[in-house]
């Protein structure tokens, strides 16, 4: 079973961030049972979740990692999200939101069913 586990230990988060990002970086590690499958790093700024990086062992995990980060941001009060220029995130954005300007309202990702 795939699980997205919030990174709460500062040492683990520091080892993933490696000084590459500023601000209050948050993260998830992606596990399949006891097996590490990757991670996702993001920030939650006033009104906007910024997905900084997703590193996964299987491309099929990318969508869930982005959605987990955006959901965490929404739970913290963000109403929109933006993605870094990481090639995998650019491809994901183009597949779901081609031509949509940043930031993208969360409702475009989560709340389109009535």
PDB file of N, CA and C in Angstrom, residues 8-84:
ATOM      1  N   UNK A   8       8.302  14.961   9.607  1.00  0.00           N
ATOM      2  CA  UNK A   8       8.226  15.792  10.813  1.00  0.00           C
ATOM      3  C   UNK A   8       9.564  15.932  11.518  1.00  0.00           C
ATOM      4  N   UNK A   9      10.536  15.092  11.170  1.00  0.00           N
ATOM      5  CA  UNK A   9      11.850  15.154  11.792  1.00  0.00           C
ATOM      6  C   UNK A   9      12.721  16.165  11.043  1.00  0.00           C
ATOM      7  N   UNK A  10      13.200  17.212  11.713  1.00  0.00           N
ATOM      8  CA  UNK A  10      14.008  18.245  11.036  1.00  0.00           C
ATOM      9  C   UNK A  10      15.241  17.685  10.322  1.00  0.00           C
ATOM     10  N   UNK A  11      15.874  16.667  10.892  1.00  0.00           N
ATOM     11  CA  UNK A  11      17.078  16.109  10.275  1.00  0.00           C
ATOM     12  C   UNK A  11      16.745  15.440   8.940  1.00  0.00           C
ATOM     13  N   UNK A  12      15.616  14.749   8.875  1.00  0.00           N
ATOM     14  CA  UNK A  12      15.202  14.091   7.637  1.00  0.00           C
ATOM     15  C   UNK A  12      14.868  15.152   6.587  1.00  0.00           C
ATOM     16  N   UNK A  13      14.117  16.169   6.991  1.00  0.00           N
ATOM     17  CA  UNK A  13      13.764  17.240   6.054  1.00  0.00           C
ATOM     18  C   UNK A  13      15.022  17.939   5.545  1.00  0.00           C
ATOM     19  N   UNK A  14      15.967  18.231   6.444  1.00  0.00           N
ATOM     20  CA  UNK A  14      17.224  18.868   6.025  1.00  0.00           C
ATOM     21  C   UNK A  14      17.991  18.003   5.024  1.00  0.00           C
ATOM     22  N   UNK A  15      17.955  16.683   5.212  1.00  0.00           N
ATOM     23  CA  UNK A  15      18.677  15.800   4.289  1.00  0.00           C
ATOM     24  C   UNK A  15      18.025  15.787   2.903  1.00  0.00           C
ATOM     25  N   UNK A  16      16.717  16.013   2.832  1.00  0.00           N
ATOM     26  CA  UNK A  16      16.037  16.083   1.541  1.00  0.00           C
ATOM     27  C   UNK A  16      16.204  17.448   0.880  1.00  0.00           C
ATOM     28  N   UNK A  17      16.138  18.508   1.684  1.00  0.00           N
ATOM     29  CA  UNK A  17      16.241  19.874   1.160  1.00  0.00           C
ATOM     30  C   UNK A  17      17.669  20.189   0.734  1.00  0.00           C
ATOM     31  N   UNK A  18      18.651  19.776   1.505  1.00  0.00           N
ATOM     32  CA  UNK A  18      20.074  19.983   1.225  1.00  0.00           C
ATOM     33  C   UNK A  18      20.400  21.443   0.913  1.00  0.00           C
ATOM     34  N   UNK A  19      19.717  22.373   1.599  1.00  0.00           N
ATOM     35  CA  UNK A  19      19.997  23.795   1.421  1.00  0.00           C
ATOM     36  C   UNK A  19      19.578  24.375   0.087  1.00  0.00           C
ATOM     37  N   UNK A  20      18.806  23.643  -0.723  1.00  0.00           N
ATOM     38  CA  UNK A  20      18.445  24.095  -2.068  1.00  0.00           C
ATOM     39  C   UNK A  20      17.228  25.003  -2.110  1.00  0.00           C
ATOM     40  N   UNK A  21      16.406  24.984  -1.064  1.00  0.00           N
ATOM     41  CA  UNK A  21      15.172  25.760  -1.062  1.00  0.00           C
ATOM     42  C   UNK A  21      15.110  26.624   0.178  1.00  0.00           C
ATOM     43  N   UNK A  22      14.440  27.764   0.061  1.00  0.00           N
ATOM     44  CA  UNK A  22      14.303  28.669   1.217  1.00  0.00           C
ATOM     45  C   UNK A  22      12.866  28.643   1.706  1.00  0.00           C
ATOM     46  N   UNK A  23      12.675  29.272   2.838  1.00  0.00           N
ATOM     47  CA  UNK A  23      11.348  29.312   3.430  1.00  0.00           C
ATOM     48  C   UNK A  23      11.098  28.077   4.280  1.00  0.00           C
ATOM     49  N   UNK A  24       9.883  27.958   4.749  1.00  0.00           N
ATOM     50  CA  UNK A  24       9.498  26.829   5.591  1.00  0.00           C
ATOM     51  C   UNK A  24       9.080  25.657   4.701  1.00  0.00           C
ATOM     52  N   UNK A  25      10.067  24.846   4.352  1.00  0.00           N
ATOM     53  CA  UNK A  25       9.828  23.717   3.451  1.00  0.00           C
ATOM     54  C   UNK A  25       9.177  22.582   4.234  1.00  0.00           C
ATOM     55  N   UNK A  26       8.159  22.005   3.631  1.00  0.00           N
ATOM     56  CA  UNK A  26       7.475  20.839   4.176  1.00  0.00           C
ATOM     57  C   UNK A  26       7.702  19.681   3.218  1.00  0.00           C
ATOM     58  N   UNK A  27       7.404  18.480   3.671  1.00  0.00           N
ATOM     59  CA  UNK A  27       7.620  17.360   2.776  1.00  0.00           C
ATOM     60  C   UNK A  27       6.846  16.121   3.154  1.00  0.00           C
ATOM     61  N   UNK A  28       6.787  15.222   2.188  1.00  0.00           N
ATOM     62  CA  UNK A  28       6.238  13.880   2.369  1.00  0.00           C
ATOM     63  C   UNK A  28       7.285  12.898   1.877  1.00  0.00           C
ATOM     64  N   UNK A  29       7.399  11.769   2.560  1.00  0.00           N
ATOM     65  CA  UNK A  29       8.117  10.640   1.993  1.00  0.00           C
ATOM     66  C   UNK A  29       7.055   9.675   1.488  1.00  0.00           C
ATOM     67  N   UNK A  30       7.357   9.016   0.407  1.00  0.00           N
ATOM     68  CA  UNK A  30       6.415   8.103  -0.227  1.00  0.00           C
ATOM     69  C   UNK A  30       6.925   6.693   0.018  1.00  0.00           C
ATOM     70  N   UNK A  31       6.081   5.905   0.673  1.00  0.00           N
ATOM     71  CA  UNK A  31       6.466   4.553   1.057  1.00  0.00           C
ATOM     72  C   UNK A  31       5.491   3.546   0.461  1.00  0.00           C
ATOM     73  N   UNK A  32       6.023   2.378   0.088  1.00  0.00           N
ATOM     74  CA  UNK A  32       5.203   1.244  -0.318  1.00  0.00           C
ATOM     75  C   UNK A  32       5.546   0.131   0.665  1.00  0.00           C
ATOM     76  N   UNK A  33       4.729   0.016   1.718  1.00  0.00           N
ATOM     77  CA  UNK A  33       5.088  -0.865   2.827  1.00  0.00           C
ATOM     78  C   UNK A  33       6.369  -0.340   3.445  1.00  0.00           C
ATOM     79  N   UNK A  34       7.395  -1.188   3.586  1.00  0.00           N
ATOM     80  CA  UNK A  34       8.652  -0.712   4.167  1.00  0.00           C
ATOM     81  C   UNK A  34       9.595  -0.074   3.139  1.00  0.00           C
ATOM     82  N   UNK A  35       9.200  -0.053   1.869  1.00  0.00           N
ATOM     83  CA  UNK A  35      10.079   0.401   0.786  1.00  0.00           C
ATOM     84  C   UNK A  35       9.909   1.889   0.498  1.00  0.00           C
ATOM     85  N   UNK A  36      11.028   2.619   0.563  1.00  0.00           N
ATOM     86  CA  UNK A  36      11.045   4.042   0.206  1.00  0.00           C
ATOM     87  C   UNK A  36      10.863   4.173  -1.298  1.00  0.00           C
ATOM     88  N   UNK A  37       9.868   4.995  -1.715  1.00  0.00           N
ATOM     89  CA  UNK A  37       9.597   5.175  -3.144  1.00  0.00           C
ATOM     90  C   UNK A  37       9.855   6.596  -3.621  1.00  0.00           C
ATOM     91  N   UNK A  38      10.137   7.537  -2.703  1.00  0.00           N
ATOM     92  CA  UNK A  38      10.451   8.896  -3.119  1.00  0.00           C
ATOM     93  C   UNK A  38      10.027   9.925  -2.102  1.00  0.00           C
ATOM     94  N   UNK A  39      10.030  11.179  -2.551  1.00  0.00           N
ATOM     95  CA  UNK A  39       9.630  12.270  -1.669  1.00  0.00           C
ATOM     96  C   UNK A  39       9.051  13.432  -2.475  1.00  0.00           C
ATOM     97  N   UNK A  40       8.419  14.345  -1.760  1.00  0.00           N
ATOM     98  CA  UNK A  40       7.847  15.557  -2.330  1.00  0.00           C
ATOM     99  C   UNK A  40       8.143  16.694  -1.360  1.00  0.00           C
ATOM    100  N   UNK A  41       8.626  17.818  -1.889  1.00  0.00           N
ATOM    101  CA  UNK A  41       8.919  18.992  -1.067  1.00  0.00           C
ATOM    102  C   UNK A  41       8.077  20.165  -1.551  1.00  0.00           C
ATOM    103  N   UNK A  42       7.569  20.957  -0.601  1.00  0.00           N
ATOM    104  CA  UNK A  42       6.707  22.083  -0.947  1.00  0.00           C
ATOM    105  C   UNK A  42       6.735  23.133   0.157  1.00  0.00           C
ATOM    106  N   UNK A  43       6.275  24.323  -0.178  1.00  0.00           N
ATOM    107  CA  UNK A  43       6.075  25.383   0.805  1.00  0.00           C
ATOM    108  C   UNK A  43       4.621  25.818   0.739  1.00  0.00           C
ATOM    109  N   UNK A  44       4.164  26.389   1.839  1.00  0.00           N
ATOM    110  CA  UNK A  44       2.831  26.985   1.872  1.00  0.00           C
ATOM    111  C   UNK A  44       3.019  28.444   2.243  1.00  0.00           C
ATOM    112  N   UNK A  45       2.820  29.303   1.259  1.00  0.00           N
ATOM    113  CA  UNK A  45       2.930  30.746   1.446  1.00  0.00           C
ATOM    114  C   UNK A  45       1.513  31.287   1.558  1.00  0.00           C
ATOM    115  N   UNK A  46       1.340  32.532   1.930  1.00  0.00           N
ATOM    116  CA  UNK A  46      -0.016  33.059   2.028  1.00  0.00           C
ATOM    117  C   UNK A  46      -0.800  32.832   0.729  1.00  0.00           C
ATOM    118  N   UNK A  47      -1.808  31.972   0.813  1.00  0.00           N
ATOM    119  CA  UNK A  47      -2.692  31.726  -0.310  1.00  0.00           C
ATOM    120  C   UNK A  47      -2.212  30.737  -1.357  1.00  0.00           C
ATOM    121  N   UNK A  48      -0.936  30.289  -1.299  1.00  0.00           N
ATOM    122  CA  UNK A  48      -0.411  29.468  -2.403  1.00  0.00           C
ATOM    123  C   UNK A  48       0.544  28.374  -1.912  1.00  0.00           C
ATOM    124  N   UNK A  49       0.300  27.167  -2.365  1.00  0.00           N
ATOM    125  CA  UNK A  49       1.222  26.049  -2.152  1.00  0.00           C
ATOM    126  C   UNK A  49       2.187  26.030  -3.331  1.00  0.00           C
ATOM    127  N   UNK A  50       3.478  25.952  -3.062  1.00  0.00           N
ATOM    128  CA  UNK A  50       4.474  25.846  -4.131  1.00  0.00           C
ATOM    129  C   UNK A  50       5.130  24.476  -4.041  1.00  0.00           C
ATOM    130  N   UNK A  51       4.878  23.653  -5.056  1.00  0.00           N
ATOM    131  CA  UNK A  51       5.498  22.326  -5.115  1.00  0.00           C
ATOM    132  C   UNK A  51       6.897  22.533  -5.688  1.00  0.00           C
ATOM    133  N   UNK A  52       7.897  22.256  -4.863  1.00  0.00           N
ATOM    134  CA  UNK A  52       9.286  22.536  -5.220  1.00  0.00           C
ATOM    135  C   UNK A  52       9.954  21.375  -5.948  1.00  0.00           C
ATOM    136  N   UNK A  53       9.668  20.145  -5.479  1.00  0.00           N
ATOM    137  CA  UNK A  53      10.362  18.991  -6.035  1.00  0.00           C
ATOM    138  C   UNK A  53       9.569  17.726  -5.744  1.00  0.00           C
ATOM    139  N   UNK A  54       9.535  16.849  -6.718  1.00  0.00           N
ATOM    140  CA  UNK A  54       9.009  15.496  -6.525  1.00  0.00           C
ATOM    141  C   UNK A  54      10.034  14.542  -7.124  1.00  0.00           C
ATOM    142  N   UNK A  55      10.539  13.645  -6.314  1.00  0.00           N
ATOM    143  CA  UNK A  55      11.449  12.595  -6.763  1.00  0.00           C
ATOM    144  C   UNK A  55      10.786  11.270  -6.432  1.00  0.00           C
ATOM    145  N   UNK A  56      10.416  10.492  -7.454  1.00  0.00           N
ATOM    146  CA  UNK A  56       9.750   9.212  -7.234  1.00  0.00           C
ATOM    147  C   UNK A  56      10.413   8.113  -8.060  1.00  0.00           C
ATOM    148  N   UNK A  57      10.322   6.894  -7.552  1.00  0.00           N
ATOM    149  CA  UNK A  57      10.936   5.755  -8.241  1.00  0.00           C
ATOM    150  C   UNK A  57      10.078   5.270  -9.406  1.00  0.00           C
ATOM    151  N   UNK A  58       8.813   5.674  -9.427  1.00  0.00           N
ATOM    152  CA  UNK A  58       7.882   5.251 -10.469  1.00  0.00           C
ATOM    153  C   UNK A  58       7.072   6.475 -10.881  1.00  0.00           C
ATOM    154  N   UNK A  59       7.046   6.834 -12.167  1.00  0.00           N
ATOM    155  CA  UNK A  59       6.319   8.032 -12.600  1.00  0.00           C
ATOM    156  C   UNK A  59       4.836   8.028 -12.243  1.00  0.00           C
ATOM    157  N   UNK A  60       4.264   6.860 -12.028  1.00  0.00           N
ATOM    158  CA  UNK A  60       2.841   6.814 -11.673  1.00  0.00           C
ATOM    159  C   UNK A  60       2.568   7.385 -10.287  1.00  0.00           C
ATOM    160  N   UNK A  61       3.605   7.610  -9.492  1.00  0.00           N
ATOM    161  CA  UNK A  61       3.442   8.172  -8.154  1.00  0.00           C
ATOM    162  C   UNK A  61       3.438   9.702  -8.158  1.00  0.00           C
ATOM    163  N   UNK A  62       3.825  10.305  -9.268  1.00  0.00           N
ATOM    164  CA  UNK A  62       3.951  11.761  -9.336  1.00  0.00           C
ATOM    165  C   UNK A  62       2.628  12.475  -9.064  1.00  0.00           C
ATOM    166  N   UNK A  63       1.557  12.040  -9.695  1.00  0.00           N
ATOM    167  CA  UNK A  63       0.262  12.695  -9.533  1.00  0.00           C
ATOM    168  C   UNK A  63      -0.177  12.692  -8.070  1.00  0.00           C
ATOM    169  N   UNK A  64      -0.060  11.562  -7.403  1.00  0.00           N
ATOM    170  CA  UNK A  64      -0.452  11.488  -5.999  1.00  0.00           C
ATOM    171  C   UNK A  64       0.399  12.372  -5.113  1.00  0.00           C
ATOM    172  N   UNK A  65       1.695  12.481  -5.422  1.00  0.00           N
ATOM    173  CA  UNK A  65       2.582  13.332  -4.632  1.00  0.00           C
ATOM    174  C   UNK A  65       2.200  14.799  -4.770  1.00  0.00           C
ATOM    175  N   UNK A  66       1.922  15.239  -5.997  1.00  0.00           N
ATOM    176  CA  UNK A  66       1.505  16.636  -6.204  1.00  0.00           C
ATOM    177  C   UNK A  66       0.197  16.900  -5.478  1.00  0.00           C
ATOM    178  N   UNK A  67      -0.758  16.003  -5.625  1.00  0.00           N
ATOM    179  CA  UNK A  67      -2.065  16.186  -4.984  1.00  0.00           C
ATOM    180  C   UNK A  67      -1.948  16.191  -3.464  1.00  0.00           C
ATOM    181  N   UNK A  68      -1.068  15.369  -2.901  1.00  0.00           N
ATOM    182  CA  UNK A  68      -0.866  15.360  -1.450  1.00  0.00           C
ATOM    183  C   UNK A  68      -0.311  16.703  -0.973  1.00  0.00           C
ATOM    184  N   UNK A  69       0.646  17.250  -1.709  1.00  0.00           N
ATOM    185  CA  UNK A  69       1.215  18.547  -1.337  1.00  0.00           C
ATOM    186  C   UNK A  69       0.169  19.652  -1.425  1.00  0.00           C
ATOM    187  N   UNK A  70      -0.604  19.668  -2.503  1.00  0.00           N
ATOM    188  CA  UNK A  70      -1.623  20.705  -2.672  1.00  0.00           C
ATOM    189  C   UNK A  70      -2.703  20.566  -1.600  1.00  0.00           C
ATOM    190  N   UNK A  71      -3.074  19.342  -1.256  1.00  0.00           N
ATOM    191  CA  UNK A  71      -4.067  19.119  -0.205  1.00  0.00           C
ATOM    192  C   UNK A  71      -3.549  19.603   1.147  1.00  0.00           C
ATOM    193  N   UNK A  72      -2.278  19.340   1.437  1.00  0.00           N
ATOM    194  CA  UNK A  72      -1.698  19.824   2.695  1.00  0.00           C
ATOM    195  C   UNK A  72      -1.719  21.347   2.729  1.00  0.00           C
ATOM    196  N   UNK A  73      -1.398  21.972   1.603  1.00  0.00           N
ATOM    197  CA  UNK A  73      -1.449  23.429   1.529  1.00  0.00           C
ATOM    198  C   UNK A  73      -2.864  23.947   1.718  1.00  0.00           C
ATOM    199  N   UNK A  74      -3.825  23.281   1.107  1.00  0.00           N
ATOM    200  CA  UNK A  74      -5.227  23.699   1.262  1.00  0.00           C
ATOM    201  C   UNK A  74      -5.655  23.585   2.723  1.00  0.00           C
ATOM    202  N   UNK A  75      -5.240  22.522   3.382  1.00  0.00           N
ATOM    203  CA  UNK A  75      -5.558  22.371   4.804  1.00  0.00           C
ATOM    204  C   UNK A  75      -4.917  23.458   5.653  1.00  0.00           C
ATOM    205  N   UNK A  76      -3.832  24.050   5.165  1.00  0.00           N
ATOM    206  CA  UNK A  76      -3.156  25.143   5.866  1.00  0.00           C
ATOM    207  C   UNK A  76      -3.664  26.514   5.414  1.00  0.00           C
ATOM    208  N   UNK A  77      -4.677  26.540   4.548  1.00  0.00           N
ATOM    209  CA  UNK A  77      -5.282  27.805   4.140  1.00  0.00           C
ATOM    210  C   UNK A  77      -4.987  28.278   2.737  1.00  0.00           C
ATOM    211  N   UNK A  78      -4.136  27.562   1.984  1.00  0.00           N
ATOM    212  CA  UNK A  78      -3.827  27.977   0.610  1.00  0.00           C
ATOM    213  C   UNK A  78      -5.018  27.674  -0.301  1.00  0.00           C
ATOM    214  N   UNK A  79      -5.280  28.569  -1.219  1.00  0.00           N
ATOM    215  CA  UNK A  79      -6.401  28.393  -2.149  1.00  0.00           C
ATOM    216  C   UNK A  79      -5.934  28.172  -3.584  1.00  0.00           C
ATOM    217  N   UNK A  80      -4.609  28.158  -3.794  1.00  0.00           N
ATOM    218  CA  UNK A  80      -4.049  27.987  -5.134  1.00  0.00           C
ATOM    219  C   UNK A  80      -2.705  27.273  -4.998  1.00  0.00           C
ATOM    220  N   UNK A  81      -2.164  26.851  -6.149  1.00  0.00           N
ATOM    221  CA  UNK A  81      -0.866  26.188  -6.132  1.00  0.00           C
ATOM    222  C   UNK A  81      -0.073  26.553  -7.379  1.00  0.00           C
ATOM    223  N   UNK A  82       1.243  26.384  -7.262  1.00  0.00           N
ATOM    224  CA  UNK A  82       2.163  26.599  -8.381  1.00  0.00           C
ATOM    225  C   UNK A  82       3.221  25.507  -8.317  1.00  0.00           C
ATOM    226  N   UNK A  83       3.821  25.225  -9.455  1.00  0.00           N
ATOM    227  CA  UNK A  83       4.823  24.168  -9.545  1.00  0.00           C
ATOM    228  C   UNK A  83       6.168  24.744  -9.970  1.00  0.00           C
ATOM    229  N   UNK A  84       7.231  24.128  -9.504  1.00  0.00           N
ATOM    230  CA  UNK A  84       8.568  24.550  -9.916  1.00  0.00           C
ATOM    231  C   UNK A  84       8.789  24.169 -11.373  1.00  0.00           C
TER     232      UNK A  84
END
